[in-house]
């Protein structure tokens, strides 16, 4: 561990946080106790007051002391800062020890709904897991994670949340010199598939059991006392991941680095470094500069979810059944069941997107027919569905809908089929149907070029107004916001983003 830099001291002078820590009570090898490394000149860029209130924190005091607390310069009383140990398959390659190399868990709080939540500083200095990294984060990735976390939440998709962002007043050295920043993240927990893999890879079956029991207690108490609780845990995680990834596909989200260490057991979207959203629909789309083989392409995400689930299952084998072959059979059944689970969630989501409630044999074909046309016509994913809601309300909207396709006349036959199918739907007036569709088809998503523009202005000019504007539009993604229609538009050719970077 690097002791060359001073570590922050505990102080009671700053805003108190009612910590109630449990991860710090787990066996010593699960974690490393480490204090944040103070920074030169912290300045609070953004504080999420509503989230602080939801967490039961003293928002006034935190707003006042935010620069100190959210930089890690002052560690509030009751915090037990630590880095979590984890392993992970990175692009398919197993790494037995990764761990929080630049993230420090301050502690946990119980929120207003009685849910235990982690408060973690990302970019707060080196930890014993930093390897060759500097333990720091650059401003750009911090703003990106802030925007996308809150946008996902507003879209109704489980994700870690953004509590605060601070600039450090110190440079970080990447390909270029960049302003340093610290991101404060809130999660139901930061336990990953890789956390289980870390213990399993050490042959620490007792540790795997301790972690599994902890996870059941914390996230899935309903399965406690079941005859096969660890099998139920695997099934529950399968269900959460299937549901989550179906939601991602429904808004055109590409995570970018679905390594097992970036796959949260809670079912929250986590660690979306080089994530991006589809503009034109293309199932093979990849943005991340480090994903050269396209392993984590848009349409590959469900299969990767299953692959990650299989890695979790491997760690649980000794707990599933004393008879190894029976344990493997049980695990295989869950892994095989993931496909149908995903398909059910995905189809339900896609049907809702095109305004269907009832069930007919041809529904899947109808959805796939539209997606085929979208791919051929390079139609903007978000606009297509949003405008289809307008068509559901009035035929006069058909022109604008068709204009999202390179050949506006190509959609005629599909629209005819869709209308015929709608005519067999129960009740719903055109207006009601359109409104239901607008509740599942966002007008606003965090478009890559908008994020890029917000980061550019902040990095180059210290101008956070675009960041603020974007956050405010994305807080109500399903509502038409007069005056902000430009935020619904795809990029102009010169604005298009082709590559995204982790920024680590
Ligand atoms: P990520 O790509 O952010 O999911 O990180 C993968 C692994 O690299 C994790 O173990 C991180 O803690 C570690 N890591 C990433 N960036 C840094 C950094 N700047 N300093 C130390 N460790 C890092
Ligand atoms: Mg990660």
mmCIF file with all atom_site columns, N, CA, C and O in Angstrom, residues 278-314:
data_model
loop_
_atom_site.group_PDB
_atom_site.id
_atom_site.type_symbol
_atom_site.label_atom_id
_atom_site.label_alt_id
_atom_site.label_comp_id
_atom_site.label_asym_id
_atom_site.label_entity_id
_atom_site.label_seq_id
_atom_site.pdbx_PDB_ins_code
_atom_site.Cartn_x
_atom_site.Cartn_y
_atom_site.Cartn_z
_atom_site.occupancy
_atom_site.B_iso_or_equiv
_atom_site.pdbx_formal_charge
_atom_site.auth_seq_id
_atom_site.auth_comp_id
_atom_site.auth_asym_id
_atom_site.auth_atom_id
_atom_site.pdbx_PDB_model_num
ATOM 1   N N  . UNK A 1 278 ? -27.705 4.067   -28.509 1.00 0.00 ? 278 UNK A N  1
ATOM 2   C CA . UNK A 1 278 ? -27.888 4.009   -29.958 1.00 0.00 ? 278 UNK A CA 1
ATOM 3   C C  . UNK A 1 278 ? -28.516 5.303   -30.447 1.00 0.00 ? 278 UNK A C  1
ATOM 4   O O  . UNK A 1 278 ? -29.445 5.812   -29.815 1.00 0.00 ? 278 UNK A O  1
ATOM 5   N N  . UNK A 1 279 ? -28.025 5.806   -31.538 1.00 0.00 ? 279 UNK A N  1
ATOM 6   C CA . UNK A 1 279 ? -28.804 6.772   -32.304 1.00 0.00 ? 279 UNK A CA 1
ATOM 7   C C  . UNK A 1 279 ? -29.524 5.925   -33.351 1.00 0.00 ? 279 UNK A C  1
ATOM 8   O O  . UNK A 1 279 ? -30.577 5.396   -33.068 1.00 0.00 ? 279 UNK A O  1
ATOM 9   N N  . UNK A 1 280 ? -28.917 5.741   -34.532 1.00 0.00 ? 280 UNK A N  1
ATOM 10  C CA . UNK A 1 280 ? -29.514 4.852   -35.534 1.00 0.00 ? 280 UNK A CA 1
ATOM 11  C C  . UNK A 1 280 ? -29.463 3.410   -35.014 1.00 0.00 ? 280 UNK A C  1
ATOM 12  O O  . UNK A 1 280 ? -28.488 3.011   -34.381 1.00 0.00 ? 280 UNK A O  1
ATOM 13  N N  . UNK A 1 281 ? -30.524 2.672   -35.282 1.00 0.00 ? 281 UNK A N  1
ATOM 14  C CA . UNK A 1 281 ? -30.580 1.305   -34.792 1.00 0.00 ? 281 UNK A CA 1
ATOM 15  C C  . UNK A 1 281 ? -29.637 0.394   -35.569 1.00 0.00 ? 281 UNK A C  1
ATOM 16  O O  . UNK A 1 281 ? -29.713 0.291   -36.791 1.00 0.00 ? 281 UNK A O  1
ATOM 17  N N  . UNK A 1 282 ? -28.757 -0.255  -34.847 1.00 0.00 ? 282 UNK A N  1
ATOM 18  C CA . UNK A 1 282 ? -27.846 -1.232  -35.431 1.00 0.00 ? 282 UNK A CA 1
ATOM 19  C C  . UNK A 1 282 ? -27.502 -2.233  -34.336 1.00 0.00 ? 282 UNK A C  1
ATOM 20  O O  . UNK A 1 282 ? -26.795 -1.903  -33.397 1.00 0.00 ? 282 UNK A O  1
ATOM 21  N N  . UNK A 1 283 ? -28.018 -3.461  -34.466 1.00 0.00 ? 283 UNK A N  1
ATOM 22  C CA . UNK A 1 283 ? -27.805 -4.437  -33.382 1.00 0.00 ? 283 UNK A CA 1
ATOM 23  C C  . UNK A 1 283 ? -26.335 -4.745  -33.119 1.00 0.00 ? 283 UNK A C  1
ATOM 24  O O  . UNK A 1 283 ? -25.974 -5.150  -32.013 1.00 0.00 ? 283 UNK A O  1
ATOM 25  N N  . UNK A 1 284 ? -25.481 -4.541  -34.108 1.00 0.00 ? 284 UNK A N  1
ATOM 26  C CA . UNK A 1 284 ? -24.057 -4.867  -33.927 1.00 0.00 ? 284 UNK A CA 1
ATOM 27  C C  . UNK A 1 284 ? -23.256 -3.685  -33.386 1.00 0.00 ? 284 UNK A C  1
ATOM 28  O O  . UNK A 1 284 ? -22.027 -3.745  -33.295 1.00 0.00 ? 284 UNK A O  1
ATOM 29  N N  . UNK A 1 285 ? -23.944 -2.622  -33.000 1.00 0.00 ? 285 UNK A N  1
ATOM 30  C CA . UNK A 1 285 ? -23.248 -1.384  -32.644 1.00 0.00 ? 285 UNK A CA 1
ATOM 31  C C  . UNK A 1 285 ? -22.350 -1.539  -31.408 1.00 0.00 ? 285 UNK A C  1
ATOM 32  O O  . UNK A 1 285 ? -22.740 -2.126  -30.396 1.00 0.00 ? 285 UNK A O  1
ATOM 33  N N  . UNK A 1 286 ? -21.146 -0.998  -31.537 1.00 0.00 ? 286 UNK A N  1
ATOM 34  C CA . UNK A 1 286 ? -20.155 -0.949  -30.455 1.00 0.00 ? 286 UNK A CA 1
ATOM 35  C C  . UNK A 1 286 ? -19.599 0.466   -30.436 1.00 0.00 ? 286 UNK A C  1
ATOM 36  O O  . UNK A 1 286 ? -19.306 1.009   -31.499 1.00 0.00 ? 286 UNK A O  1
ATOM 37  N N  . UNK A 1 287 ? -19.471 1.047   -29.267 1.00 0.00 ? 287 UNK A N  1
ATOM 38  C CA . UNK A 1 287 ? -18.841 2.369   -29.176 1.00 0.00 ? 287 UNK A CA 1
ATOM 39  C C  . UNK A 1 287 ? -17.478 2.314   -28.489 1.00 0.00 ? 287 UNK A C  1
ATOM 40  O O  . UNK A 1 287 ? -16.580 3.063   -28.804 1.00 0.00 ? 287 UNK A O  1
ATOM 41  N N  . UNK A 1 288 ? -17.362 1.417   -27.507 1.00 0.00 ? 288 UNK A N  1
ATOM 42  C CA . UNK A 1 288 ? -16.183 1.434   -26.642 1.00 0.00 ? 288 UNK A CA 1
ATOM 43  C C  . UNK A 1 288 ? -14.896 1.187   -27.409 1.00 0.00 ? 288 UNK A C  1
ATOM 44  O O  . UNK A 1 288 ? -14.775 0.219   -28.164 1.00 0.00 ? 288 UNK A O  1
ATOM 45  N N  . UNK A 1 289 ? -13.924 2.044   -27.187 1.00 0.00 ? 289 UNK A N  1
ATOM 46  C CA . UNK A 1 289 ? -12.649 1.930   -27.888 1.00 0.00 ? 289 UNK A CA 1
ATOM 47  C C  . UNK A 1 289 ? -11.907 0.651   -27.509 1.00 0.00 ? 289 UNK A C  1
ATOM 48  O O  . UNK A 1 289 ? -11.092 0.159   -28.282 1.00 0.00 ? 289 UNK A O  1
ATOM 49  N N  . UNK A 1 290 ? -12.190 0.115   -26.311 1.00 0.00 ? 290 UNK A N  1
ATOM 50  C CA . UNK A 1 290 ? -11.442 -1.078  -25.895 1.00 0.00 ? 290 UNK A CA 1
ATOM 51  C C  . UNK A 1 290 ? -12.155 -2.375  -26.274 1.00 0.00 ? 290 UNK A C  1
ATOM 52  O O  . UNK A 1 290 ? -11.619 -3.457  -26.073 1.00 0.00 ? 290 UNK A O  1
ATOM 53  N N  . UNK A 1 291 ? -13.359 -2.276  -26.847 1.00 0.00 ? 291 UNK A N  1
ATOM 54  C CA . UNK A 1 291 ? -14.106 -3.480  -27.208 1.00 0.00 ? 291 UNK A CA 1
ATOM 55  C C  . UNK A 1 291 ? -13.894 -3.795  -28.679 1.00 0.00 ? 291 UNK A C  1
ATOM 56  O O  . UNK A 1 291 ? -14.800 -3.697  -29.506 1.00 0.00 ? 291 UNK A O  1
ATOM 57  N N  . UNK A 1 292 ? -12.662 -4.202  -29.000 1.00 0.00 ? 292 UNK A N  1
ATOM 58  C CA . UNK A 1 292 ? -12.331 -4.334  -30.412 1.00 0.00 ? 292 UNK A CA 1
ATOM 59  C C  . UNK A 1 292 ? -13.023 -5.505  -31.104 1.00 0.00 ? 292 UNK A C  1
ATOM 60  O O  . UNK A 1 292 ? -13.333 -5.441  -32.281 1.00 0.00 ? 292 UNK A O  1
ATOM 61  N N  . UNK A 1 293 ? -13.287 -6.561  -30.348 1.00 0.00 ? 293 UNK A N  1
ATOM 62  C CA . UNK A 1 293 ? -13.961 -7.710  -30.957 1.00 0.00 ? 293 UNK A CA 1
ATOM 63  C C  . UNK A 1 293 ? -15.478 -7.586  -30.958 1.00 0.00 ? 293 UNK A C  1
ATOM 64  O O  . UNK A 1 293 ? -16.168 -8.483  -31.434 1.00 0.00 ? 293 UNK A O  1
ATOM 65  N N  . UNK A 1 294 ? -15.998 -6.519  -30.408 1.00 0.00 ? 294 UNK A N  1
ATOM 66  C CA . UNK A 1 294 ? -17.450 -6.353  -30.358 1.00 0.00 ? 294 UNK A CA 1
ATOM 67  C C  . UNK A 1 294 ? -18.125 -7.304  -29.396 1.00 0.00 ? 294 UNK A C  1
ATOM 68  O O  . UNK A 1 294 ? -19.308 -7.623  -29.530 1.00 0.00 ? 294 UNK A O  1
ATOM 69  N N  . UNK A 1 295 ? -17.380 -7.778  -28.395 1.00 0.00 ? 295 UNK A N  1
ATOM 70  C CA . UNK A 1 295 ? -17.938 -8.704  -27.410 1.00 0.00 ? 295 UNK A CA 1
ATOM 71  C C  . UNK A 1 295 ? -19.180 -8.123  -26.736 1.00 0.00 ? 295 UNK A C  1
ATOM 72  O O  . UNK A 1 295 ? -20.120 -8.844  -26.435 1.00 0.00 ? 295 UNK A O  1
ATOM 73  N N  . UNK A 1 296 ? -19.152 -6.810  -26.497 1.00 0.00 ? 296 UNK A N  1
ATOM 74  C CA . UNK A 1 296 ? -20.247 -6.187  -25.751 1.00 0.00 ? 296 UNK A CA 1
ATOM 75  C C  . UNK A 1 296 ? -21.134 -5.303  -26.632 1.00 0.00 ? 296 UNK A C  1
ATOM 76  O O  . UNK A 1 296 ? -21.670 -4.288  -26.184 1.00 0.00 ? 296 UNK A O  1
ATOM 77  N N  . UNK A 1 297 ? -21.283 -5.726  -27.896 1.00 0.00 ? 297 UNK A N  1
ATOM 78  C CA . UNK A 1 297 ? -22.159 -5.013  -28.825 1.00 0.00 ? 297 UNK A CA 1
ATOM 79  C C  . UNK A 1 297 ? -23.593 -4.994  -28.300 1.00 0.00 ? 297 UNK A C  1
ATOM 80  O O  . UNK A 1 297 ? -23.987 -5.861  -27.507 1.00 0.00 ? 297 UNK A O  1
ATOM 81  N N  . UNK A 1 298 ? -24.385 -4.034  -28.792 1.00 0.00 ? 298 UNK A N  1
ATOM 82  C CA . UNK A 1 298 ? -25.776 -3.856  -28.325 1.00 0.00 ? 298 UNK A CA 1
ATOM 83  C C  . UNK A 1 298 ? -26.528 -5.183  -28.197 1.00 0.00 ? 298 UNK A C  1
ATOM 84  O O  . UNK A 1 298 ? -27.012 -5.539  -27.122 1.00 0.00 ? 298 UNK A O  1
ATOM 85  N N  . UNK A 1 299 ? -26.598 -5.934  -29.306 1.00 0.00 ? 299 UNK A N  1
ATOM 86  C CA . UNK A 1 299 ? -27.438 -7.134  -29.296 1.00 0.00 ? 299 UNK A CA 1
ATOM 87  C C  . UNK A 1 299 ? -26.745 -8.336  -28.670 1.00 0.00 ? 299 UNK A C  1
ATOM 88  O O  . UNK A 1 299 ? -27.359 -9.397  -28.509 1.00 0.00 ? 299 UNK A O  1
ATOM 89  N N  . UNK A 1 300 ? -25.470 -8.212  -28.312 1.00 0.00 ? 300 UNK A N  1
ATOM 90  C CA . UNK A 1 300 ? -24.774 -9.322  -27.653 1.00 0.00 ? 300 UNK A CA 1
ATOM 91  C C  . UNK A 1 300 ? -24.989 -9.294  -26.149 1.00 0.00 ? 300 UNK A C  1
ATOM 92  O O  . UNK A 1 300 ? -24.601 -10.239 -25.448 1.00 0.00 ? 300 UNK A O  1
ATOM 93  N N  . UNK A 1 301 ? -25.572 -8.209  -25.651 1.00 0.00 ? 301 UNK A N  1
ATOM 94  C CA . UNK A 1 301 ? -25.652 -8.030  -24.196 1.00 0.00 ? 301 UNK A CA 1
ATOM 95  C C  . UNK A 1 301 ? -26.445 -9.133  -23.475 1.00 0.00 ? 301 UNK A C  1
ATOM 96  O O  . UNK A 1 301 ? -26.007 -9.598  -22.426 1.00 0.00 ? 301 UNK A O  1
ATOM 97  N N  . UNK A 1 302 ? -27.590 -9.584  -24.028 1.00 0.00 ? 302 UNK A N  1
ATOM 98  C CA . UNK A 1 302 ? -28.302 -10.675 -23.340 1.00 0.00 ? 302 UNK A CA 1
ATOM 99  C C  . UNK A 1 302 ? -27.443 -11.935 -23.211 1.00 0.00 ? 302 UNK A C  1
ATOM 100 O O  . UNK A 1 302 ? -27.423 -12.567 -22.142 1.00 0.00 ? 302 UNK A O  1
ATOM 101 N N  . UNK A 1 303 ? -26.737 -12.309 -24.262 1.00 0.00 ? 303 UNK A N  1
ATOM 102 C CA . UNK A 1 303 ? -25.911 -13.516 -24.211 1.00 0.00 ? 303 UNK A CA 1
ATOM 103 C C  . UNK A 1 303 ? -24.763 -13.343 -23.215 1.00 0.00 ? 303 UNK A C  1
ATOM 104 O O  . UNK A 1 303 ? -24.397 -14.286 -22.497 1.00 0.00 ? 303 UNK A O  1
ATOM 105 N N  . UNK A 1 304 ? -24.210 -12.144 -23.143 1.00 0.00 ? 304 UNK A N  1
ATOM 106 C CA . UNK A 1 304 ? -23.143 -11.883 -22.179 1.00 0.00 ? 304 UNK A CA 1
ATOM 107 C C  . UNK A 1 304 ? -23.706 -11.947 -20.755 1.00 0.00 ? 304 UNK A C  1
ATOM 108 O O  . UNK A 1 304 ? -23.049 -12.432 -19.831 1.00 0.00 ? 304 UNK A O  1
ATOM 109 N N  . UNK A 1 305 ? -24.925 -11.488 -20.587 1.00 0.00 ? 305 UNK A N  1
ATOM 110 C CA . UNK A 1 305 ? -25.571 -11.596 -19.278 1.00 0.00 ? 305 UNK A CA 1
ATOM 111 C C  . UNK A 1 305 ? -25.625 -13.060 -18.838 1.00 0.00 ? 305 UNK A C  1
ATOM 112 O O  . UNK A 1 305 ? -25.373 -13.386 -17.673 1.00 0.00 ? 305 UNK A O  1
ATOM 113 N N  . UNK A 1 306 ? -25.930 -13.914 -19.779 1.00 0.00 ? 306 UNK A N  1
ATOM 114 C CA . UNK A 1 306 ? -25.988 -15.347 -19.467 1.00 0.00 ? 306 UNK A CA 1
ATOM 115 C C  . UNK A 1 306 ? -24.587 -15.905 -19.166 1.00 0.00 ? 306 UNK A C  1
ATOM 116 O O  . UNK A 1 306 ? -24.403 -16.697 -18.247 1.00 0.00 ? 306 UNK A O  1
ATOM 117 N N  . UNK A 1 307 ? -23.618 -15.453 -19.924 1.00 0.00 ? 307 UNK A N  1
ATOM 118 C CA . UNK A 1 307 ? -22.240 -15.889 -19.703 1.00 0.00 ? 307 UNK A CA 1
ATOM 119 C C  . UNK A 1 307 ? -21.791 -15.472 -18.293 1.00 0.00 ? 307 UNK A C  1
ATOM 120 O O  . UNK A 1 307 ? -21.209 -16.269 -17.546 1.00 0.00 ? 307 UNK A O  1
ATOM 121 N N  . UNK A 1 308 ? -22.098 -14.259 -17.912 1.00 0.00 ? 308 UNK A N  1
ATOM 122 C CA . UNK A 1 308 ? -21.729 -13.773 -16.579 1.00 0.00 ? 308 UNK A CA 1
ATOM 123 C C  . UNK A 1 308 ? -22.453 -14.559 -15.490 1.00 0.00 ? 308 UNK A C  1
ATOM 124 O O  . UNK A 1 308 ? -21.881 -14.851 -14.434 1.00 0.00 ? 308 UNK A O  1
ATOM 125 N N  . UNK A 1 309 ? -23.707 -14.900 -15.766 1.00 0.00 ? 309 UNK A N  1
ATOM 126 C CA . UNK A 1 309 ? -24.472 -15.694 -14.805 1.00 0.00 ? 309 UNK A CA 1
ATOM 127 C C  . UNK A 1 309 ? -23.827 -17.065 -14.611 1.00 0.00 ? 309 UNK A C  1
ATOM 128 O O  . UNK A 1 309 ? -23.758 -17.585 -13.480 1.00 0.00 ? 309 UNK A O  1
ATOM 129 N N  . UNK A 1 310 ? -23.333 -17.635 -15.689 1.00 0.00 ? 310 UNK A N  1
ATOM 130 C CA . UNK A 1 310 ? -22.656 -18.937 -15.598 1.00 0.00 ? 310 UNK A CA 1
ATOM 131 C C  . UNK A 1 310 ? -21.418 -18.826 -14.708 1.00 0.00 ? 310 UNK A C  1
ATOM 132 O O  . UNK A 1 310 ? -21.102 -19.745 -13.934 1.00 0.00 ? 310 UNK A O  1
ATOM 133 N N  . UNK A 1 311 ? -20.710 -17.698 -14.783 1.00 0.00 ? 311 UNK A N  1
ATOM 134 C CA . UNK A 1 311 ? -19.527 -17.505 -13.933 1.00 0.00 ? 311 UNK A CA 1
ATOM 135 C C  . UNK A 1 311 ? -19.945 -17.405 -12.462 1.00 0.00 ? 311 UNK A C  1
ATOM 136 O O  . UNK A 1 311 ? -19.265 -17.905 -11.576 1.00 0.00 ? 311 UNK A O  1
ATOM 137 N N  . UNK A 1 312 ? -21.081 -16.755 -12.213 1.00 0.00 ? 312 UNK A N  1
ATOM 138 C CA . UNK A 1 312 ? -21.578 -16.696 -10.831 1.00 0.00 ? 312 UNK A CA 1
ATOM 139 C C  . UNK A 1 312 ? -21.960 -18.100 -10.365 1.00 0.00 ? 312 UNK A C  1
ATOM 140 O O  . UNK A 1 312 ? -21.623 -18.512 -9.246  1.00 0.00 ? 312 UNK A O  1
ATOM 141 N N  . UNK A 1 313 ? -22.643 -18.830 -11.245 1.00 0.00 ? 313 UNK A N  1
ATOM 142 C CA . UNK A 1 313 ? -23.086 -20.182 -10.893 1.00 0.00 ? 313 UNK A CA 1
ATOM 143 C C  . UNK A 1 313 ? -21.897 -21.057 -10.492 1.00 0.00 ? 313 UNK A C  1
ATOM 144 O O  . UNK A 1 313 ? -21.965 -21.812 -9.520  1.00 0.00 ? 313 UNK A O  1
ATOM 145 N N  . UNK A 1 314 ? -20.792 -20.930 -11.218 1.00 0.00 ? 314 UNK A N  1
ATOM 146 C CA . UNK A 1 314 ? -19.601 -21.735 -10.907 1.00 0.00 ? 314 UNK A CA 1
ATOM 147 C C  . UNK A 1 314 ? -19.135 -21.502 -9.473  1.00 0.00 ? 314 UNK A C  1
ATOM 148 O O  . UNK A 1 314 ? -18.715 -22.427 -8.794  1.00 0.00 ? 314 UNK A O  1
#
